[in-house]
Amino acid sequence: MHEYSVACEIAALVKQTALNARVTKITLAVGALSGIFTESLVMYLDFVLPDMGMNNALVETRDVPATFSCACGVEYVAENIATVCPACGAFTRTIKAGQDCIVESIEVDDD
Ligand SMILES: [Zn+2]
C-alpha cells in the first residue's frame, strides 16, 4: 500500500503545479533504492488521477539506477544493494542517486 500514498502525493503535487491547466503527461523518475514498485505506482495513479480531475494524463516512468560514491573517489552504478566498489572493493559508500521517486516533468494543454 506504500505506492498508494506515494500516488496520492504525486497527484496532489501535479495538480498544485498545473493549477487549472489540463495535464496531458507526467514523467516520473523512480529510483532503484526508493522501495517503490513502478508497476504498482502506475496502477494506483490510474485510479487517483481521474479522481482528482486529471482524466487523460499519460504516466511515463524512468528507472533511475542506484549510484554510489566510494571513499576512494569512484562513482559506480550498483546492480544490487550488495555490489561493492569496482575499483577498491570497499562497501562503505554514500548514495548519489536512486533513493527518490520524483516528478521529473509535467506537460499541460493550455486550451
Ligand atoms: Zn572504492
mmCIF file with all atom_site columns, C-alpha atoms and ligand atoms in Angstrom:
data_model
loop_
_atom_site.group_PDB
_atom_site.id
_atom_site.type_symbol
_atom_site.label_atom_id
_atom_site.label_alt_id
_atom_site.label_comp_id
_atom_site.label_asym_id
_atom_site.label_entity_id
_atom_site.label_seq_id
_atom_site.pdbx_PDB_ins_code
_atom_site.Cartn_x
_atom_site.Cartn_y
_atom_site.Cartn_z
_atom_site.occupancy
_atom_site.B_iso_or_equiv
_atom_site.pdbx_formal_charge
_atom_site.auth_seq_id
_atom_site.auth_comp_id
_atom_site.auth_asym_id
_atom_site.auth_atom_id
_atom_site.pdbx_PDB_model_num
ATOM   1   C  CA . MET A 1 1   ? 0.000   0.000  0.000   1.00 0.00 ? 1   MET A CA 1
ATOM   2   C  CA . HIS A 1 2   ? 3.050   2.253  0.165   1.00 0.00 ? 2   HIS A CA 1
ATOM   3   C  CA . GLU A 1 3   ? 2.645   3.020  -3.528  1.00 0.00 ? 3   GLU A CA 1
ATOM   4   C  CA . TYR A 1 4   ? -0.926  4.232  -2.946  1.00 0.00 ? 4   TYR A CA 1
ATOM   5   C  CA . SER A 1 5   ? 0.178   7.039  -0.624  1.00 0.00 ? 5   SER A CA 1
ATOM   6   C  CA . VAL A 1 6   ? 3.005   7.944  -2.994  1.00 0.00 ? 6   VAL A CA 1
ATOM   7   C  CA . ALA A 1 7   ? 0.495   8.057  -5.877  1.00 0.00 ? 7   ALA A CA 1
ATOM   8   C  CA . CYS A 1 8   ? -1.706  10.431 -3.840  1.00 0.00 ? 8   CYS A CA 1
ATOM   9   C  CA . GLU A 1 9   ? 1.252   12.670 -3.062  1.00 0.00 ? 9   GLU A CA 1
ATOM   10  C  CA . ILE A 1 10  ? 2.283   12.762 -6.721  1.00 0.00 ? 10  ILE A CA 1
ATOM   11  C  CA . ALA A 1 11  ? -1.267  13.530 -7.880  1.00 0.00 ? 11  ALA A CA 1
ATOM   12  C  CA . ALA A 1 12  ? -1.582  16.355 -5.341  1.00 0.00 ? 12  ALA A CA 1
ATOM   13  C  CA . LEU A 1 13  ? 1.761   17.812 -6.365  1.00 0.00 ? 13  LEU A CA 1
ATOM   14  C  CA . VAL A 1 14  ? 0.900   17.656 -10.070 1.00 0.00 ? 14  VAL A CA 1
ATOM   15  C  CA . LYS A 1 15  ? -2.484  19.279 -9.508  1.00 0.00 ? 15  LYS A CA 1
ATOM   16  C  CA . GLN A 1 16  ? -0.918  22.036 -7.439  1.00 0.00 ? 16  GLN A CA 1
ATOM   17  C  CA . THR A 1 17  ? 1.720   22.678 -10.098 1.00 0.00 ? 17  THR A CA 1
ATOM   18  C  CA . ALA A 1 18  ? -0.582  22.562 -13.116 1.00 0.00 ? 18  ALA A CA 1
ATOM   19  C  CA . LEU A 1 19  ? -3.252  24.784 -11.499 1.00 0.00 ? 19  LEU A CA 1
ATOM   20  C  CA . ASN A 1 20  ? -6.191  24.764 -13.890 1.00 0.00 ? 20  ASN A CA 1
ATOM   21  C  CA . ALA A 1 21  ? -4.339  23.566 -16.967 1.00 0.00 ? 21  ALA A CA 1
ATOM   22  C  CA . ARG A 1 22  ? -5.199  20.139 -18.372 1.00 0.00 ? 22  ARG A CA 1
ATOM   23  C  CA . VAL A 1 23  ? -2.406  17.695 -17.572 1.00 0.00 ? 23  VAL A CA 1
ATOM   24  C  CA . THR A 1 24  ? -1.523  15.551 -20.586 1.00 0.00 ? 24  THR A CA 1
ATOM   25  C  CA . LYS A 1 25  ? 1.626   13.800 -19.431 1.00 0.00 ? 25  LYS A CA 1
ATOM   26  C  CA . ILE A 1 26  ? 3.504   13.141 -16.207 1.00 0.00 ? 26  ILE A CA 1
ATOM   27  C  CA . THR A 1 27  ? 7.038   11.788 -16.222 1.00 0.00 ? 27  THR A CA 1
ATOM   28  C  CA . LEU A 1 28  ? 8.289   10.141 -13.039 1.00 0.00 ? 28  LEU A CA 1
ATOM   29  C  CA . ALA A 1 29  ? 11.830  9.177  -12.148 1.00 0.00 ? 29  ALA A CA 1
ATOM   30  C  CA . VAL A 1 30  ? 11.744  6.138  -9.874  1.00 0.00 ? 30  VAL A CA 1
ATOM   31  C  CA . GLY A 1 31  ? 14.943  5.345  -8.019  1.00 0.00 ? 31  GLY A CA 1
ATOM   32  C  CA . ALA A 1 32  ? 16.092  1.745  -7.627  1.00 0.00 ? 32  ALA A CA 1
ATOM   33  C  CA . LEU A 1 33  ? 16.539  2.368  -3.889  1.00 0.00 ? 33  LEU A CA 1
ATOM   34  C  CA . SER A 1 34  ? 13.221  4.182  -3.400  1.00 0.00 ? 34  SER A CA 1
ATOM   35  C  CA . GLY A 1 35  ? 11.450  0.962  -2.438  1.00 0.00 ? 35  GLY A CA 1
ATOM   36  C  CA . ILE A 1 36  ? 8.687   1.701  -4.922  1.00 0.00 ? 36  ILE A CA 1
ATOM   37  C  CA . PHE A 1 37  ? 7.361   -0.809 -7.412  1.00 0.00 ? 37  PHE A CA 1
ATOM   38  C  CA . THR A 1 38  ? 6.845   1.178  -10.613 1.00 0.00 ? 38  THR A CA 1
ATOM   39  C  CA . GLU A 1 39  ? 4.015   -1.073 -11.834 1.00 0.00 ? 39  GLU A CA 1
ATOM   40  C  CA . SER A 1 40  ? 2.051   -0.634 -8.596  1.00 0.00 ? 40  SER A CA 1
ATOM   41  C  CA . LEU A 1 41  ? 2.618   3.106  -8.591  1.00 0.00 ? 41  LEU A CA 1
ATOM   42  C  CA . VAL A 1 42  ? 1.324   3.484  -12.159 1.00 0.00 ? 42  VAL A CA 1
ATOM   43  C  CA . MET A 1 43  ? -1.663  1.278  -11.323 1.00 0.00 ? 43  MET A CA 1
ATOM   44  C  CA . TYR A 1 44  ? -2.621  3.477  -8.359  1.00 0.00 ? 44  TYR A CA 1
ATOM   45  C  CA . LEU A 1 45  ? -2.105  6.650  -10.374 1.00 0.00 ? 45  LEU A CA 1
ATOM   46  C  CA . ASP A 1 46  ? -4.624  5.310  -12.889 1.00 0.00 ? 46  ASP A CA 1
ATOM   47  C  CA . PHE A 1 47  ? -7.182  5.433  -10.058 1.00 0.00 ? 47  PHE A CA 1
ATOM   48  C  CA . VAL A 1 48  ? -6.045  8.577  -8.271  1.00 0.00 ? 48  VAL A CA 1
ATOM   49  C  CA . LEU A 1 49  ? -5.530  10.920 -11.239 1.00 0.00 ? 49  LEU A CA 1
ATOM   50  C  CA . PRO A 1 50  ? -9.115  10.728 -12.654 1.00 0.00 ? 50  PRO A CA 1
ATOM   51  C  CA . ASP A 1 51  ? -10.379 11.155 -9.076  1.00 0.00 ? 51  ASP A CA 1
ATOM   52  C  CA . MET A 1 52  ? -8.597  14.479 -8.966  1.00 0.00 ? 52  MET A CA 1
ATOM   53  C  CA . GLY A 1 53  ? -9.909  15.634 -12.337 1.00 0.00 ? 53  GLY A CA 1
ATOM   54  C  CA . MET A 1 54  ? -6.905  14.575 -14.392 1.00 0.00 ? 54  MET A CA 1
ATOM   55  C  CA . ASN A 1 55  ? -8.562  12.151 -16.752 1.00 0.00 ? 55  ASN A CA 1
ATOM   56  C  CA . ASN A 1 56  ? -6.267  11.911 -19.703 1.00 0.00 ? 56  ASN A CA 1
ATOM   57  C  CA . ALA A 1 57  ? -2.870  12.243 -18.128 1.00 0.00 ? 57  ALA A CA 1
ATOM   58  C  CA . LEU A 1 58  ? -0.372  9.784  -19.541 1.00 0.00 ? 58  LEU A CA 1
ATOM   59  C  CA . VAL A 1 59  ? 2.076   8.473  -16.956 1.00 0.00 ? 59  VAL A CA 1
ATOM   60  C  CA . GLU A 1 60  ? 5.605   7.678  -18.064 1.00 0.00 ? 60  GLU A CA 1
ATOM   61  C  CA . THR A 1 61  ? 8.291   6.336  -15.780 1.00 0.00 ? 61  THR A CA 1
ATOM   62  C  CA . ARG A 1 62  ? 12.045  6.297  -15.960 1.00 0.00 ? 62  ARG A CA 1
ATOM   63  C  CA . ASP A 1 63  ? 14.135  3.956  -13.827 1.00 0.00 ? 63  ASP A CA 1
ATOM   64  C  CA . VAL A 1 64  ? 16.964  5.668  -12.004 1.00 0.00 ? 64  VAL A CA 1
ATOM   65  C  CA . PRO A 1 65  ? 19.737  3.185  -11.148 1.00 0.00 ? 65  PRO A CA 1
ATOM   66  C  CA . ALA A 1 66  ? 21.382  3.147  -7.730  1.00 0.00 ? 66  ALA A CA 1
ATOM   67  C  CA . THR A 1 67  ? 24.552  5.199  -7.946  1.00 0.00 ? 67  THR A CA 1
ATOM   68  C  CA . PHE A 1 68  ? 27.096  5.205  -5.146  1.00 0.00 ? 68  PHE A CA 1
ATOM   69  C  CA . SER A 1 69  ? 30.153  7.273  -4.384  1.00 0.00 ? 69  SER A CA 1
ATOM   70  C  CA . CYS A 1 70  ? 33.046  5.405  -2.765  1.00 0.00 ? 70  CYS A CA 1
ATOM   71  C  CA . ALA A 1 71  ? 35.565  6.897  -0.328  1.00 0.00 ? 71  ALA A CA 1
ATOM   72  C  CA . CYS A 1 72  ? 38.265  6.207  -2.959  1.00 0.00 ? 72  CYS A CA 1
ATOM   73  C  CA . GLY A 1 73  ? 36.616  8.749  -5.269  1.00 0.00 ? 73  GLY A CA 1
ATOM   74  C  CA . VAL A 1 74  ? 34.974  6.329  -7.698  1.00 0.00 ? 74  VAL A CA 1
ATOM   75  C  CA . GLU A 1 75  ? 31.283  6.646  -8.547  1.00 0.00 ? 75  GLU A CA 1
ATOM   76  C  CA . TYR A 1 76  ? 29.563  3.478  -9.676  1.00 0.00 ? 76  TYR A CA 1
ATOM   77  C  CA . VAL A 1 77  ? 26.159  2.108  -10.576 1.00 0.00 ? 77  VAL A CA 1
ATOM   78  C  CA . ALA A 1 78  ? 25.220  -0.857 -8.419  1.00 0.00 ? 78  ALA A CA 1
ATOM   79  C  CA . GLU A 1 79  ? 23.374  -3.850 -9.856  1.00 0.00 ? 79  GLU A CA 1
ATOM   80  C  CA . ASN A 1 80  ? 22.044  -4.579 -6.394  1.00 0.00 ? 80  ASN A CA 1
ATOM   81  C  CA . ILE A 1 81  ? 22.475  -3.421 -2.830  1.00 0.00 ? 81  ILE A CA 1
ATOM   82  C  CA . ALA A 1 82  ? 25.367  -5.836 -2.194  1.00 0.00 ? 82  ALA A CA 1
ATOM   83  C  CA . THR A 1 83  ? 27.566  -4.548 -5.034  1.00 0.00 ? 83  THR A CA 1
ATOM   84  C  CA . VAL A 1 84  ? 30.932  -3.297 -3.783  1.00 0.00 ? 84  VAL A CA 1
ATOM   85  C  CA . CYS A 1 85  ? 33.168  -0.622 -5.296  1.00 0.00 ? 85  CYS A CA 1
ATOM   86  C  CA . PRO A 1 86  ? 34.619  -1.977 -8.577  1.00 0.00 ? 86  PRO A CA 1
ATOM   87  C  CA . ALA A 1 87  ? 37.849  -0.055 -8.031  1.00 0.00 ? 87  ALA A CA 1
ATOM   88  C  CA . CYS A 1 88  ? 38.802  -0.905 -4.446  1.00 0.00 ? 88  CYS A CA 1
ATOM   89  C  CA . GLY A 1 89  ? 36.236  -3.458 -3.286  1.00 0.00 ? 89  GLY A CA 1
ATOM   90  C  CA . ALA A 1 90  ? 35.030  -1.354 -0.367  1.00 0.00 ? 90  ALA A CA 1
ATOM   91  C  CA . PHE A 1 91  ? 31.440  -1.460 0.796   1.00 0.00 ? 91  PHE A CA 1
ATOM   92  C  CA . THR A 1 92  ? 31.474  1.925  2.538   1.00 0.00 ? 92  THR A CA 1
ATOM   93  C  CA . ARG A 1 93  ? 29.836  4.460  0.273   1.00 0.00 ? 93  ARG A CA 1
ATOM   94  C  CA . THR A 1 94  ? 27.351  7.273  0.056   1.00 0.00 ? 94  THR A CA 1
ATOM   95  C  CA . ILE A 1 95  ? 24.273  7.242  -2.131  1.00 0.00 ? 95  ILE A CA 1
ATOM   96  C  CA . LYS A 1 96  ? 24.467  9.654  -5.054  1.00 0.00 ? 96  LYS A CA 1
ATOM   97  C  CA . ALA A 1 97  ? 21.277  8.758  -6.902  1.00 0.00 ? 97  ALA A CA 1
ATOM   98  C  CA . GLY A 1 98  ? 18.418  6.296  -6.931  1.00 0.00 ? 98  GLY A CA 1
ATOM   99  C  CA . GLN A 1 99  ? 16.948  6.961  -3.498  1.00 0.00 ? 99  GLN A CA 1
ATOM   100 C  CA . ASP A 1 100 ? 13.958  9.064  -4.534  1.00 0.00 ? 100 ASP A CA 1
ATOM   101 C  CA . CYS A 1 101 ? 10.821  8.969  -6.585  1.00 0.00 ? 101 CYS A CA 1
ATOM   102 C  CA . ILE A 1 102 ? 10.347  12.376 -8.180  1.00 0.00 ? 102 ILE A CA 1
ATOM   103 C  CA . VAL A 1 103 ? 8.059   14.079 -10.649 1.00 0.00 ? 103 VAL A CA 1
ATOM   104 C  CA . GLU A 1 104 ? 10.503  14.851 -13.409 1.00 0.00 ? 104 GLU A CA 1
ATOM   105 C  CA . SER A 1 105 ? 8.201   16.776 -15.738 1.00 0.00 ? 105 SER A CA 1
ATOM   106 C  CA . ILE A 1 106 ? 4.591   17.668 -16.372 1.00 0.00 ? 106 ILE A CA 1
ATOM   107 C  CA . GLU A 1 107 ? 3.093   18.504 -19.752 1.00 0.00 ? 107 GLU A CA 1
ATOM   108 C  CA . VAL A 1 108 ? -0.070  20.550 -19.922 1.00 0.00 ? 108 VAL A CA 1
ATOM   109 C  CA . ASP A 1 109 ? -2.540  21.636 -22.567 1.00 0.00 ? 109 ASP A CA 1
ATOM   110 C  CA . ASP A 1 110 ? -3.373  25.317 -22.145 1.00 0.00 ? 110 ASP A CA 1
ATOM   111 C  CA . ASP A 1 111 ? -6.506  25.368 -24.282 1.00 0.00 ? 111 ASP A CA 1
HETATM 112 ZN ZN . ZN  B 2 .   ? 36.359  2.480  -3.976  1.00 0.00 ? 1   ZN  B ZN 1
#
